[in-house]
Amino acid sequence: MKIKFINGPNLNMLGIREPDIYGKQTYADLVAFVRDVCTSNNVDCDVFQSNYEGDIVTEIQNCLGDFDAIVINPAAYTHTSVAILDALKAVALPTVEVHLSEVNEREEFRHFSYVSLYAQKVITGKGFEGYKEAVQYLCNENKF
Ligand code: DQA
């Protein structure tokens, strides 16, 4: 199985941004964690991060024919982006939405997710472990 990991705006600032919410580990730590999890589960992966909505849409479109599944943390675009939802629907790959923080216990505007209208599973509030759970879910559910 080949999984594309897509991380949205400001996740490159992990370790610096609001450490009380997102922890002290850096984005490089997250990428290393994801790569380790994939290796342990016999999964090929590519990890992408962008602060630009259009680049995320293009990256999702480019998954078609090349990846078996998507794990996405759309960050702030979660709550605003119909374009990212439409891209996920267009490629129609198995998709897990991950959030490091417990979005449902934060500000009201974080409670709604466009991406959740398509994602097969949503994992919130588990930090890096959420990405591991996403990989395990995709391995179990999709029998690649
Ligand atoms: C986030 C939650 C979003 O509300 C926020 O805009 C982020 C990160 C998370 O991983 O907890 O940037 O997706």
GROMACS .gro file of C-alpha atoms and ligand atoms in nm, residues 9 17 22 73 75-76 79 99-101 103 106 110, ligand 1:
model
   26
    9PRO     CA    1  -0.095   2.548   0.680
   17ARG     CA    2   0.339   2.739   1.738
   22TYR     CA    3   0.036   2.121   1.967
   73ASN     CA    4  -0.454   1.709   0.828
   75ALA     CA    5  -0.524   2.233   0.946
   76ALA     CA    6  -0.719   2.562   0.922
   79HIS     CA    7  -1.301   2.451   0.850
   99HIS     CA    8  -0.609   1.651   1.384
  100LEU     CA    9  -0.339   1.672   1.649
  101SER     CA   10  -0.558   1.869   1.889
  103VAL     CA   11  -1.084   2.029   1.775
  106ARG     CA   12  -1.173   2.420   2.108
  110ARG     CA   13  -1.320   2.442   1.467
  145DQA     C1   14  -0.541   2.124   1.350
  145DQA     C2   15  -0.665   2.191   1.408
  145DQA     C3   16  -0.708   2.311   1.323
  145DQA     O1   17  -0.824   2.371   1.378
  145DQA     C4   18  -0.597   2.414   1.320
  145DQA     O2   19  -0.634   2.522   1.235
  145DQA     C5   20  -0.465   2.357   1.284
  145DQA     C6   21  -0.428   2.224   1.331
  145DQA     C7   22  -0.489   2.011   1.441
  145DQA     O3   23  -0.407   1.932   1.393
  145DQA     O4   24  -0.525   2.003   1.558
  145DQA     O5   25  -0.384   2.425   1.222
  145DQA     O6   26  -0.576   2.067   1.226
   0.00000   0.00000   0.00000
